[in-house]
């Protein structure tokens, strides 16, 4: 099966695209997009991979579901399109960056600027029906994104994995921590952040200290 995705990822994940679960997933997603309003737009389903090739991955951030509001999702976890109001979790991410790195609050919530520097912004589920959170869960996306994480863990080294909240920690449980740098904290959602589980984690400066210790360029958050 041919999937329109960055060539480096197509090579690494070619076996997944031929598996029965992925064929069933593709049929499901095609039908959903043909009969319902779904996000992100179909050309952006694999945006996380298109903006960050396999060879360039330095950091992985794991989200759960795309935003399901009109015009929000752009295929990158926690990211919204230019001109869209920042969701609460993204506001808290930017607040932590501001405190951690003394950076000004950005004008745009579009995180393509991170992805283009080697940050894979990976949702566990890559599509969703408008207004129905979780509507495309348990259809095969989670199996696919588990395979993505496993490939990175197995075939690369010295990648920083940022696991925010219980879901991401569970998703990243099999990462080889002898080869990679794993940072864990609470989820940036208000529910978690207001309980003291997010702010002060300094994941952004810690990521750059680690990358720079290896002679790599840090991320301009």
PDB file of C-alpha atoms in Angstrom:
ATOM      1  CA  UNK A   1       0.000   0.000   0.000  1.00  0.00           C
ATOM      2  CA  UNK A   2       1.319   3.466  -0.887  1.00  0.00           C
ATOM      3  CA  UNK A   3       1.075   6.102   1.818  1.00  0.00           C
ATOM      4  CA  UNK A   4       1.936   9.734   1.085  1.00  0.00           C
ATOM      5  CA  UNK A   5       4.593  10.271   3.728  1.00  0.00           C
ATOM      6  CA  UNK A   6       8.193  11.502   3.813  1.00  0.00           C
ATOM      7  CA  UNK A   7      10.416   9.018   1.968  1.00  0.00           C
ATOM      8  CA  UNK A   8      12.698   8.355   4.950  1.00  0.00           C
ATOM      9  CA  UNK A   9       9.702   7.240   7.011  1.00  0.00           C
ATOM     10  CA  UNK A  10       8.218   5.235   4.141  1.00  0.00           C
ATOM     11  CA  UNK A  11      11.411   3.210   4.026  1.00  0.00           C
ATOM     12  CA  UNK A  12      11.552   2.644   7.793  1.00  0.00           C
ATOM     13  CA  UNK A  13       7.847   1.829   8.145  1.00  0.00           C
ATOM     14  CA  UNK A  14       7.240  -0.007   4.866  1.00  0.00           C
ATOM     15  CA  UNK A  15       6.402  -3.281   6.627  1.00  0.00           C
ATOM     16  CA  UNK A  16       3.653  -1.583   8.670  1.00  0.00           C
ATOM     17  CA  UNK A  17       1.880  -0.319   5.562  1.00  0.00           C
ATOM     18  CA  UNK A  18       1.459  -3.879   4.303  1.00  0.00           C
ATOM     19  CA  UNK A  19      -0.047  -5.315   7.480  1.00  0.00           C
ATOM     20  CA  UNK A  20      -3.768  -6.183   7.670  1.00  0.00           C
ATOM     21  CA  UNK A  21      -4.413  -3.739  10.529  1.00  0.00           C
ATOM     22  CA  UNK A  22      -3.088  -0.834   8.461  1.00  0.00           C
ATOM     23  CA  UNK A  23      -5.169  -1.786   5.443  1.00  0.00           C
ATOM     24  CA  UNK A  24      -8.266  -1.864   7.667  1.00  0.00           C
ATOM     25  CA  UNK A  25      -7.256   1.469   9.212  1.00  0.00           C
ATOM     26  CA  UNK A  26      -6.826   3.049   5.787  1.00  0.00           C
ATOM     27  CA  UNK A  27     -10.268   1.866   4.700  1.00  0.00           C
ATOM     28  CA  UNK A  28     -11.813   3.245   7.893  1.00  0.00           C
ATOM     29  CA  UNK A  29     -10.109   6.639   7.574  1.00  0.00           C
ATOM     30  CA  UNK A  30     -10.996   6.997   3.883  1.00  0.00           C
ATOM     31  CA  UNK A  31     -14.653   6.296   4.644  1.00  0.00           C
ATOM     32  CA  UNK A  32     -14.681   8.720   7.591  1.00  0.00           C
ATOM     33  CA  UNK A  33     -13.186  11.539   5.518  1.00  0.00           C
ATOM     34  CA  UNK A  34     -15.631  10.815   2.679  1.00  0.00           C
ATOM     35  CA  UNK A  35     -18.734  10.809   4.870  1.00  0.00           C
ATOM     36  CA  UNK A  36     -17.935  13.062   7.861  1.00  0.00           C
ATOM     37  CA  UNK A  37     -15.923  16.153   8.762  1.00  0.00           C
ATOM     38  CA  UNK A  38     -12.573  14.992  10.130  1.00  0.00           C
ATOM     39  CA  UNK A  39      -9.338  16.625  11.233  1.00  0.00           C
ATOM     40  CA  UNK A  40      -6.650  17.368  10.343  1.00  0.00           C
ATOM     41  CA  UNK A  41      -7.269  17.840   6.639  1.00  0.00           C
ATOM     42  CA  UNK A  42      -6.216  14.721   4.762  1.00  0.00           C
ATOM     43  CA  UNK A  43      -3.055  16.306   3.350  1.00  0.00           C
ATOM     44  CA  UNK A  44      -1.832  16.915   6.934  1.00  0.00           C
ATOM     45  CA  UNK A  45      -2.460  13.491   8.467  1.00  0.00           C
ATOM     46  CA  UNK A  46       1.256  12.668   8.271  1.00  0.00           C
ATOM     47  CA  UNK A  47       2.540  16.233   8.778  1.00  0.00           C
ATOM     48  CA  UNK A  48       4.549  15.243  11.865  1.00  0.00           C
ATOM     49  CA  UNK A  49       6.628  12.943   9.643  1.00  0.00           C
ATOM     50  CA  UNK A  50       6.813  15.285   6.667  1.00  0.00           C
ATOM     51  CA  UNK A  51       8.271  18.106   8.772  1.00  0.00           C
ATOM     52  CA  UNK A  52      10.723  15.847  10.617  1.00  0.00           C
ATOM     53  CA  UNK A  53      12.429  13.068   8.660  1.00  0.00           C
ATOM     54  CA  UNK A  54      13.537   9.895  10.416  1.00  0.00           C
ATOM     55  CA  UNK A  55      17.180  10.879  10.054  1.00  0.00           C
ATOM     56  CA  UNK A  56      16.608  14.286  11.660  1.00  0.00           C
ATOM     57  CA  UNK A  57      14.677  13.196  14.777  1.00  0.00           C
ATOM     58  CA  UNK A  58      16.264  14.675  17.905  1.00  0.00           C
ATOM     59  CA  UNK A  59      13.235  14.950  20.193  1.00  0.00           C
ATOM     60  CA  UNK A  60       9.906  13.107  20.385  1.00  0.00           C
ATOM     61  CA  UNK A  61       6.834  14.569  22.097  1.00  0.00           C
ATOM     62  CA  UNK A  62       3.868  12.211  22.422  1.00  0.00           C
ATOM     63  CA  UNK A  63       0.283  13.458  22.396  1.00  0.00           C
ATOM     64  CA  UNK A  64      -2.977  11.550  22.340  1.00  0.00           C
ATOM     65  CA  UNK A  65      -5.606  12.847  19.897  1.00  0.00           C
ATOM     66  CA  UNK A  66      -5.747  15.662  17.346  1.00  0.00           C
ATOM     67  CA  UNK A  67      -7.804  18.698  18.346  1.00  0.00           C
ATOM     68  CA  UNK A  68     -11.391  18.154  17.199  1.00  0.00           C
ATOM     69  CA  UNK A  69     -12.472  21.791  16.850  1.00  0.00           C
ATOM     70  CA  UNK A  70     -12.878  23.477  13.470  1.00  0.00           C
ATOM     71  CA  UNK A  71      -9.569  24.649  12.001  1.00  0.00           C
ATOM     72  CA  UNK A  72      -7.400  23.693  14.973  1.00  0.00           C
ATOM     73  CA  UNK A  73      -5.473  20.504  14.139  1.00  0.00           C
ATOM     74  CA  UNK A  74      -2.571  20.560  11.689  1.00  0.00           C
ATOM     75  CA  UNK A  75      -1.123  17.084  12.144  1.00  0.00           C
ATOM     76  CA  UNK A  76       1.340  17.946  14.916  1.00  0.00           C
ATOM     77  CA  UNK A  77       0.544  17.173  18.556  1.00  0.00           C
ATOM     78  CA  UNK A  78      -0.303  20.212  20.719  1.00  0.00           C
ATOM     79  CA  UNK A  79       0.009  22.452  17.624  1.00  0.00           C
ATOM     80  CA  UNK A  80      -2.687  24.622  16.043  1.00  0.00           C
ATOM     81  CA  UNK A  81      -2.847  26.460  12.743  1.00  0.00           C
ATOM     82  CA  UNK A  82      -1.735  30.069  12.482  1.00  0.00           C
ATOM     83  CA  UNK A  83      -4.368  32.486  13.720  1.00  0.00           C
ATOM     84  CA  UNK A  84      -6.122  29.913  15.925  1.00  0.00           C
ATOM     85  CA  UNK A  85      -6.553  30.646  19.646  1.00  0.00           C
ATOM     86  CA  UNK A  86      -4.165  28.659  21.831  1.00  0.00           C
ATOM     87  CA  UNK A  87      -5.819  25.683  23.593  1.00  0.00           C
ATOM     88  CA  UNK A  88      -5.230  25.523  27.383  1.00  0.00           C
ATOM     89  CA  UNK A  89      -2.516  22.840  27.214  1.00  0.00           C
ATOM     90  CA  UNK A  90      -0.565  24.827  24.647  1.00  0.00           C
ATOM     91  CA  UNK A  91      -0.828  27.958  26.786  1.00  0.00           C
ATOM     92  CA  UNK A  92       0.715  26.032  29.684  1.00  0.00           C
ATOM     93  CA  UNK A  93       3.484  24.711  27.436  1.00  0.00           C
ATOM     94  CA  UNK A  94       4.348  28.260  26.410  1.00  0.00           C
ATOM     95  CA  UNK A  95       4.181  29.449  30.036  1.00  0.00           C
ATOM     96  CA  UNK A  96       6.716  26.793  31.016  1.00  0.00           C
ATOM     97  CA  UNK A  97       9.002  27.756  28.138  1.00  0.00           C
ATOM     98  CA  UNK A  98       8.700  31.388  29.186  1.00  0.00           C
ATOM     99  CA  UNK A  99       9.687  30.563  32.768  1.00  0.00           C
ATOM    100  CA  UNK A 100      12.340  28.008  31.829  1.00  0.00           C
ATOM    101  CA  UNK A 101      14.093  29.899  29.035  1.00  0.00           C
ATOM    102  CA  UNK A 102      12.915  33.509  29.560  1.00  0.00           C
ATOM    103  CA  UNK A 103      11.451  33.541  26.058  1.00  0.00           C
ATOM    104  CA  UNK A 104       8.624  35.832  24.978  1.00  0.00           C
ATOM    105  CA  UNK A 105       5.189  34.282  24.483  1.00  0.00           C
ATOM    106  CA  UNK A 106       4.938  33.357  20.764  1.00  0.00           C
ATOM    107  CA  UNK A 107       2.450  34.936  18.406  1.00  0.00           C
ATOM    108  CA  UNK A 108       1.549  31.615  16.766  1.00  0.00           C
ATOM    109  CA  UNK A 109       0.642  28.223  18.167  1.00  0.00           C
ATOM    110  CA  UNK A 110       1.810  26.521  14.979  1.00  0.00           C
ATOM    111  CA  UNK A 111       4.651  24.239  16.079  1.00  0.00           C
ATOM    112  CA  UNK A 112       5.939  23.477  12.595  1.00  0.00           C
ATOM    113  CA  UNK A 113       8.914  25.609  13.646  1.00  0.00           C
ATOM    114  CA  UNK A 114       9.791  22.926  16.217  1.00  0.00           C
ATOM    115  CA  UNK A 115       9.170  20.032  13.851  1.00  0.00           C
ATOM    116  CA  UNK A 116      11.472  21.548  11.235  1.00  0.00           C
ATOM    117  CA  UNK A 117      14.299  21.453  13.815  1.00  0.00           C
ATOM    118  CA  UNK A 118      13.941  17.727  14.529  1.00  0.00           C
ATOM    119  CA  UNK A 119      11.060  17.536  17.023  1.00  0.00           C
ATOM    120  CA  UNK A 120       8.648  14.729  16.127  1.00  0.00           C
ATOM    121  CA  UNK A 121       5.253  15.894  17.415  1.00  0.00           C
ATOM    122  CA  UNK A 122       3.483  12.546  17.435  1.00  0.00           C
ATOM    123  CA  UNK A 123      -0.135  11.987  18.364  1.00  0.00           C
ATOM    124  CA  UNK A 124      -1.036   8.388  19.246  1.00  0.00           C
ATOM    125  CA  UNK A 125      -4.098   8.731  17.007  1.00  0.00           C
ATOM    126  CA  UNK A 126      -3.592  10.763  13.848  1.00  0.00           C
ATOM    127  CA  UNK A 127      -7.195  11.580  12.922  1.00  0.00           C
ATOM    128  CA  UNK A 128     -10.464  12.500  14.632  1.00  0.00           C
ATOM    129  CA  UNK A 129     -14.085  13.293  13.782  1.00  0.00           C
ATOM    130  CA  UNK A 130     -15.180  16.905  14.298  1.00  0.00           C
ATOM    131  CA  UNK A 131     -16.474  17.489  17.819  1.00  0.00           C
ATOM    132  CA  UNK A 132     -15.964  13.872  18.878  1.00  0.00           C
ATOM    133  CA  UNK A 133     -12.818  13.409  20.940  1.00  0.00           C
ATOM    134  CA  UNK A 134     -11.409   9.900  20.692  1.00  0.00           C
ATOM    135  CA  UNK A 135     -13.657   8.959  17.778  1.00  0.00           C
ATOM    136  CA  UNK A 136     -10.808   7.376  15.790  1.00  0.00           C
ATOM    137  CA  UNK A 137      -9.168   5.588  18.696  1.00  0.00           C
ATOM    138  CA  UNK A 138      -8.819   1.793  18.666  1.00  0.00           C
ATOM    139  CA  UNK A 139      -8.944   1.605  14.867  1.00  0.00           C
ATOM    140  CA  UNK A 140      -5.258   0.879  14.331  1.00  0.00           C
ATOM    141  CA  UNK A 141      -3.523   4.222  14.727  1.00  0.00           C
ATOM    142  CA  UNK A 142      -2.162   3.279  18.147  1.00  0.00           C
ATOM    143  CA  UNK A 143      -0.551   0.147  16.706  1.00  0.00           C
ATOM    144  CA  UNK A 144       1.050   2.231  13.982  1.00  0.00           C
ATOM    145  CA  UNK A 145       2.392   4.909  16.336  1.00  0.00           C
ATOM    146  CA  UNK A 146       3.682   2.243  18.741  1.00  0.00           C
ATOM    147  CA  UNK A 147       5.670   0.905  15.785  1.00  0.00           C
ATOM    148  CA  UNK A 148       7.006   4.409  15.067  1.00  0.00           C
ATOM    149  CA  UNK A 149       8.237   4.807  18.647  1.00  0.00           C
ATOM    150  CA  UNK A 150       9.774   1.328  18.599  1.00  0.00           C
ATOM    151  CA  UNK A 151      11.622   2.043  15.340  1.00  0.00           C
ATOM    152  CA  UNK A 152      13.094   5.236  16.784  1.00  0.00           C
ATOM    153  CA  UNK A 153      14.074   3.428  19.972  1.00  0.00           C
ATOM    154  CA  UNK A 154      15.651   0.495  18.127  1.00  0.00           C
ATOM    155  CA  UNK A 155      17.351   2.189  15.198  1.00  0.00           C
ATOM    156  CA  UNK A 156      18.437   5.567  16.591  1.00  0.00           C
ATOM    157  CA  UNK A 157      20.300   6.674  19.705  1.00  0.00           C
ATOM    158  CA  UNK A 158      20.463   9.754  21.927  1.00  0.00           C
ATOM    159  CA  UNK A 159      16.912  10.885  21.149  1.00  0.00           C
ATOM    160  CA  UNK A 160      15.131  12.909  23.841  1.00  0.00           C
ATOM    161  CA  UNK A 161      11.636  11.582  24.601  1.00  0.00           C
ATOM    162  CA  UNK A 162       9.332  13.999  26.443  1.00  0.00           C
ATOM    163  CA  UNK A 163       6.548  12.007  28.109  1.00  0.00           C
ATOM    164  CA  UNK A 164       3.864  14.297  29.502  1.00  0.00           C
ATOM    165  CA  UNK A 165       1.117  12.658  31.548  1.00  0.00           C
ATOM    166  CA  UNK A 166       0.105   9.075  32.208  1.00  0.00           C
ATOM    167  CA  UNK A 167      -0.911   8.281  28.656  1.00  0.00           C
ATOM    168  CA  UNK A 168       2.431   9.339  27.163  1.00  0.00           C
ATOM    169  CA  UNK A 169       4.377   7.540  29.893  1.00  0.00           C
ATOM    170  CA  UNK A 170       2.520   4.324  29.124  1.00  0.00           C
ATOM    171  CA  UNK A 171       3.005   4.832  25.388  1.00  0.00           C
ATOM    172  CA  UNK A 172       6.739   5.257  25.924  1.00  0.00           C
ATOM    173  CA  UNK A 173       7.188   2.374  28.359  1.00  0.00           C
ATOM    174  CA  UNK A 174       9.272   0.264  25.943  1.00  0.00           C
ATOM    175  CA  UNK A 175      11.757   2.986  24.956  1.00  0.00           C
ATOM    176  CA  UNK A 176      15.344   1.817  25.489  1.00  0.00           C
ATOM    177  CA  UNK A 177      16.469   4.156  28.253  1.00  0.00           C
ATOM    178  CA  UNK A 178      20.078   3.022  27.977  1.00  0.00           C
ATOM    179  CA  UNK A 179      20.254   4.541  24.480  1.00  0.00           C
ATOM    180  CA  UNK A 180      17.884   7.484  24.843  1.00  0.00           C
ATOM    181  CA  UNK A 181      17.170  10.354  27.240  1.00  0.00           C
ATOM    182  CA  UNK A 182      13.636  10.124  28.666  1.00  0.00           C
ATOM    183  CA  UNK A 183      12.082  13.019  30.617  1.00  0.00           C
ATOM    184  CA  UNK A 184       8.713  12.558  32.329  1.00  0.00           C
ATOM    185  CA  UNK A 185       6.302  14.989  33.968  1.00  0.00           C
ATOM    186  CA  UNK A 186       2.593  15.666  34.299  1.00  0.00           C
ATOM    187  CA  UNK A 187       0.387  16.653  31.379  1.00  0.00           C
ATOM    188  CA  UNK A 188       0.222  20.374  30.519  1.00  0.00           C
ATOM    189  CA  UNK A 189      -3.580  20.375  30.713  1.00  0.00           C
ATOM    190  CA  UNK A 190      -5.045  22.720  33.354  1.00  0.00           C
ATOM    191  CA  UNK A 191      -6.283  19.731  35.394  1.00  0.00           C
ATOM    192  CA  UNK A 192      -2.738  18.446  35.820  1.00  0.00           C
ATOM    193  CA  UNK A 193      -0.917  21.779  35.771  1.00  0.00           C
ATOM    194  CA  UNK A 194      -3.115  23.288  38.457  1.00  0.00           C
ATOM    195  CA  UNK A 195      -2.249  20.353  40.737  1.00  0.00           C
ATOM    196  CA  UNK A 196       1.436  21.227  40.468  1.00  0.00           C
ATOM    197  CA  UNK A 197       2.298  18.402  38.078  1.00  0.00           C
ATOM    198  CA  UNK A 198       3.493  20.464  35.096  1.00  0.00           C
ATOM    199  CA  UNK A 199       5.083  23.804  35.901  1.00  0.00           C
ATOM    200  CA  UNK A 200       8.764  23.832  36.798  1.00  0.00           C
ATOM    201  CA  UNK A 201       9.655  20.669  34.882  1.00  0.00           C
ATOM    202  CA  UNK A 202      12.281  22.567  32.819  1.00  0.00           C
ATOM    203  CA  UNK A 203      12.038  19.976  30.057  1.00  0.00           C
ATOM    204  CA  UNK A 204      12.952  22.524  27.406  1.00  0.00           C
ATOM    205  CA  UNK A 205      16.250  23.623  28.923  1.00  0.00           C
ATOM    206  CA  UNK A 206      17.054  20.040  29.980  1.00  0.00           C
ATOM    207  CA  UNK A 207      16.524  18.864  26.401  1.00  0.00           C
ATOM    208  CA  UNK A 208      18.923  21.458  25.047  1.00  0.00           C
ATOM    209  CA  UNK A 209      21.565  20.774  27.701  1.00  0.00           C
ATOM    210  CA  UNK A 210      21.490  17.088  26.728  1.00  0.00           C
ATOM    211  CA  UNK A 211      21.598  17.740  22.959  1.00  0.00           C
ATOM    212  CA  UNK A 212      24.407  20.260  23.318  1.00  0.00           C
ATOM    213  CA  UNK A 213      26.385  17.825  25.490  1.00  0.00           C
ATOM    214  CA  UNK A 214      26.463  15.558  22.432  1.00  0.00           C
ATOM    215  CA  UNK A 215      27.620  18.347  20.151  1.00  0.00           C
ATOM    216  CA  UNK A 216      24.153  18.767  18.615  1.00  0.00           C
ATOM    217  CA  UNK A 217      22.291  22.030  18.169  1.00  0.00           C
ATOM    218  CA  UNK A 218      19.605  22.649  20.772  1.00  0.00           C
ATOM    219  CA  UNK A 219      16.000  23.417  19.837  1.00  0.00           C
ATOM    220  CA  UNK A 220      14.880  27.030  19.467  1.00  0.00           C
ATOM    221  CA  UNK A 221      11.702  26.630  21.459  1.00  0.00           C
TER     222      UNK A 221
END
